[in-house]
């Protein structure tokens, strides 16, 4: 890998990169099948990803005709890596085994180790014989929709494909590694004005928010819509906030500290709800919700935005869904993609049907949606929300930080990139878009935002 890194840093030609040998093994963050029961009897919050995520060499798999080998310069932590590392709600080896039964190439994935990670930026090293649009030397980012294009169910909306998967979560050979195997239809051009780690953090979260709010399959936000966003400085929430502002909507963002409120205002969201300061208690005990608390939140939103939300951007799940359904405007939409605090959901159905609201499910994004989102980032309309970057060796610490809700925006992971700040090939464009805008979350993490 050292030779590969040297060639990339020297700006070697595509031909030279294509001539470099592919190593027989590579450094990767992975969990082990032998440890999948290690957390039995341990409460979720006590499970420590540092104990289950290992960094070490794994064998390089053979390349299928529709795939490329990627030299991964940087990757990021997504919540799905937290789920894998705590083996909740399922062990991801179940996904690998299912994929292993589907085809000869699928069988490569059913290993006793799972290389995790669903984001990457890097350089194409080799392309399979069926790859047409990409060449060795291309600088790219990866989206995580892993789909079989020979399945007819994939051809209206690939997120509806019967065997749609999330790369690096439901498949092996993911991005938290020095090398990755990706399908050619997961690749997009790397925005030239971003560093490797800034480019690596957007694929999964930004595309998810794009589909939830902008794409034609979910909430379809219009200009002037009021959009209520849980976790508005978190991974998907920080992109959602930017998409609402960029699309002429009115965001109302929720955070859990004054400091996060300051960051949210710096993004441009004036309507901030500090859920901790407000002390909302939607559940009085494990079985009972308090409608009075839902109403209190609704009043707060009206006092800030002057209106009820046309769209509620929902992902915390059990803790918040009752409130989300309640506060949405008559005829409004609750769009959900997750259930961080629990997936057995309760809400008062009377508020849904009598006020003609709808709950819309959304999950990641199809290639076209991911491409459109990447284009917005490439044009400088949406900024990466990288706050910090960890070396690959500290991937467990990074995952623990996300698990404990201790970071804003996204955490990057440096894989082959020897340090932060590398990979910009269009500095003029970076200057035009504005260093301050691009690095807002990084400056916040360094304590550089004015109180
Ligand atoms: P992050 O941890 O980066 O951010 C989530 C934010 O949600 C936190 O910052 C926190 O903000 C808020 N939050 C957490 N718990 C609660 C709670 N109980 N009540 C209210 N707010 C809460 O995670 P991501 O944004 O990356 O992901 C969020 C969820 O979405 C995860 O479950 C993830 O797995 C899922 N996801 C699903 C995708 C899909 O394709 N289906 C794609 C991407 C993510 P604060 O404390 O400041 O309020």
PDB file of C-alpha atoms and ligand atoms in Angstrom, residues 78-80 83 166 204-205 208 230-237 254-257 260 275-276 315-316 319-320 337-341 362-364 402 405 407 409-410, ligand 1:
ATOM      1  CA  UNK A  78     -21.843   6.213  10.306  1.00  0.00           C
ATOM      2  CA  UNK A  79     -24.301   5.017  12.865  1.00  0.00           C
ATOM      3  CA  UNK A  80     -24.468   1.683  11.018  1.00  0.00           C
ATOM      4  CA  UNK A  83     -24.814  -0.927  15.129  1.00  0.00           C
ATOM      5  CA  UNK A 166     -25.989  -0.977   2.242  1.00  0.00           C
ATOM      6  CA  UNK A 204     -24.231   8.220   3.210  1.00  0.00           C
ATOM      7  CA  UNK A 205     -25.709  10.977   5.343  1.00  0.00           C
ATOM      8  CA  UNK A 208     -30.131  10.034   2.863  1.00  0.00           C
ATOM      9  CA  UNK A 230     -34.510  16.367  15.055  1.00  0.00           C
ATOM     10  CA  UNK A 231     -30.756  16.211  15.700  1.00  0.00           C
ATOM     11  CA  UNK A 232     -30.155  19.232  13.478  1.00  0.00           C
ATOM     12  CA  UNK A 233     -26.380  19.284  14.065  1.00  0.00           C
ATOM     13  CA  UNK A 234     -26.022  15.489  13.801  1.00  0.00           C
ATOM     14  CA  UNK A 235     -25.006  13.552  10.684  1.00  0.00           C
ATOM     15  CA  UNK A 236     -28.197  13.487   8.630  1.00  0.00           C
ATOM     16  CA  UNK A 237     -29.722  16.483  10.432  1.00  0.00           C
ATOM     17  CA  UNK A 254     -33.527  20.618  17.552  1.00  0.00           C
ATOM     18  CA  UNK A 255     -30.284  20.299  19.513  1.00  0.00           C
ATOM     19  CA  UNK A 256     -29.379  19.260  23.046  1.00  0.00           C
ATOM     20  CA  UNK A 257     -27.005  22.008  24.166  1.00  0.00           C
ATOM     21  CA  UNK A 260     -24.941  23.040  19.428  1.00  0.00           C
ATOM     22  CA  UNK A 275     -34.533  19.940  23.890  1.00  0.00           C
ATOM     23  CA  UNK A 276     -32.438  19.582  27.023  1.00  0.00           C
ATOM     24  CA  UNK A 315     -35.088   9.504  13.080  1.00  0.00           C
ATOM     25  CA  UNK A 316     -34.789   9.224  16.910  1.00  0.00           C
ATOM     26  CA  UNK A 319     -38.574   8.631  22.120  1.00  0.00           C
ATOM     27  CA  UNK A 320     -39.914  11.210  19.685  1.00  0.00           C
ATOM     28  CA  UNK A 337     -35.443   6.777   8.144  1.00  0.00           C
ATOM     29  CA  UNK A 338     -34.420   5.391  11.518  1.00  0.00           C
ATOM     30  CA  UNK A 339     -35.179   4.674  15.150  1.00  0.00           C
ATOM     31  CA  UNK A 340     -32.052   5.380  17.181  1.00  0.00           C
ATOM     32  CA  UNK A 341     -33.870   5.260  20.538  1.00  0.00           C
ATOM     33  CA  UNK A 362     -37.226   6.587   3.468  1.00  0.00           C
ATOM     34  CA  UNK A 363     -33.980   4.688   3.291  1.00  0.00           C
ATOM     35  CA  UNK A 364     -30.639   5.816   1.899  1.00  0.00           C
ATOM     36  CA  UNK A 402     -20.862   8.698  17.811  1.00  0.00           C
ATOM     37  CA  UNK A 405     -23.767  11.343  20.901  1.00  0.00           C
ATOM     38  CA  UNK A 407     -19.853  14.716  18.258  1.00  0.00           C
ATOM     39  CA  UNK A 409     -21.805  16.612  12.195  1.00  0.00           C
ATOM     40  CA  UNK A 410     -19.606  13.804  10.919  1.00  0.00           C
TER      41      UNK A 410
HETATM   42  P1  LIG B   1     -25.827  11.234  14.749  1.00  0.00           P
HETATM   43  O1  LIG B   1     -25.516  10.542  16.008  1.00  0.00           O
HETATM   44  O2  LIG B   1     -24.757  11.937  14.003  1.00  0.00           O
HETATM   45  O3  LIG B   1     -26.960  12.345  15.021  1.00  0.00           O
HETATM   46  C1  LIG B   1     -28.207  12.020  15.575  1.00  0.00           C
HETATM   47  C2  LIG B   1     -28.719  13.177  16.405  1.00  0.00           C
HETATM   48  O4  LIG B   1     -30.020  12.856  16.858  1.00  0.00           O
HETATM   49  C3  LIG B   1     -27.896  13.439  17.630  1.00  0.00           C
HETATM   50  O5  LIG B   1     -26.907  14.374  17.337  1.00  0.00           O
HETATM   51  C4  LIG B   1     -28.909  13.964  18.635  1.00  0.00           C
HETATM   52  O6  LIG B   1     -28.911  15.374  18.577  1.00  0.00           O
HETATM   53  C5  LIG B   1     -30.250  13.452  18.114  1.00  0.00           C
HETATM   54  N1  LIG B   1     -30.809  12.445  19.019  1.00  0.00           N
HETATM   55  C6  LIG B   1     -30.221  11.287  19.425  1.00  0.00           C
HETATM   56  N2  LIG B   1     -31.050  10.646  20.284  1.00  0.00           N
HETATM   57  C7  LIG B   1     -32.161  11.418  20.403  1.00  0.00           C
HETATM   58  C8  LIG B   1     -33.360  11.295  21.145  1.00  0.00           C
HETATM   59  N3  LIG B   1     -33.584  10.246  21.958  1.00  0.00           N
HETATM   60  N4  LIG B   1     -34.279  12.277  21.039  1.00  0.00           N
HETATM   61  C9  LIG B   1     -34.057  13.354  20.242  1.00  0.00           C
HETATM   62  N5  LIG B   1     -32.932  13.513  19.515  1.00  0.00           N
HETATM   63  C10 LIG B   1     -32.014  12.549  19.595  1.00  0.00           C
HETATM   64  O7  LIG B   1     -26.539  10.156  13.830  1.00  0.00           O
HETATM   65  P2  LIG B   1     -26.951  10.278  12.280  1.00  0.00           P
HETATM   66  O8  LIG B   1     -27.562  11.596  12.047  1.00  0.00           O
HETATM   67  O9  LIG B   1     -25.830   9.866  11.423  1.00  0.00           O
HETATM   68  O10 LIG B   1     -28.052   9.130  12.197  1.00  0.00           O
HETATM   69  C11 LIG B   1     -29.271   9.257  12.896  1.00  0.00           C
HETATM   70  C12 LIG B   1     -30.047   7.958  12.754  1.00  0.00           C
HETATM   71  O11 LIG B   1     -30.377   7.766  11.386  1.00  0.00           O
HETATM   72  C13 LIG B   1     -29.272   6.699  13.184  1.00  0.00           C
HETATM   73  O12 LIG B   1     -30.155   5.795  13.818  1.00  0.00           O
HETATM   74  C14 LIG B   1     -28.802   6.111  11.868  1.00  0.00           C
HETATM   75  O13 LIG B   1     -28.590   4.720  11.935  1.00  0.00           O
HETATM   76  C15 LIG B   1     -29.958   6.486  10.959  1.00  0.00           C
HETATM   77  N6  LIG B   1     -29.602   6.571   9.554  1.00  0.00           N
HETATM   78  C16 LIG B   1     -30.398   5.908   8.652  1.00  0.00           C
HETATM   79  C17 LIG B   1     -30.108   5.963   7.324  1.00  0.00           C
HETATM   80  C18 LIG B   1     -30.939   5.232   6.340  1.00  0.00           C
HETATM   81  O14 LIG B   1     -30.571   5.163   5.158  1.00  0.00           O
HETATM   82  N7  LIG B   1     -32.051   4.648   6.694  1.00  0.00           N
HETATM   83  C19 LIG B   1     -28.949   6.718   6.828  1.00  0.00           C
HETATM   84  C20 LIG B   1     -28.255   7.485   7.859  1.00  0.00           C
HETATM   85  C21 LIG B   1     -28.570   7.381   9.159  1.00  0.00           C
HETATM   86  P3  LIG B   1     -29.131  16.286  19.872  1.00  0.00           P
HETATM   87  O15 LIG B   1     -28.684  15.467  21.061  1.00  0.00           O
HETATM   88  O16 LIG B   1     -28.265  17.488  19.643  1.00  0.00           O
HETATM   89  O17 LIG B   1     -30.590  16.622  19.911  1.00  0.00           O
END
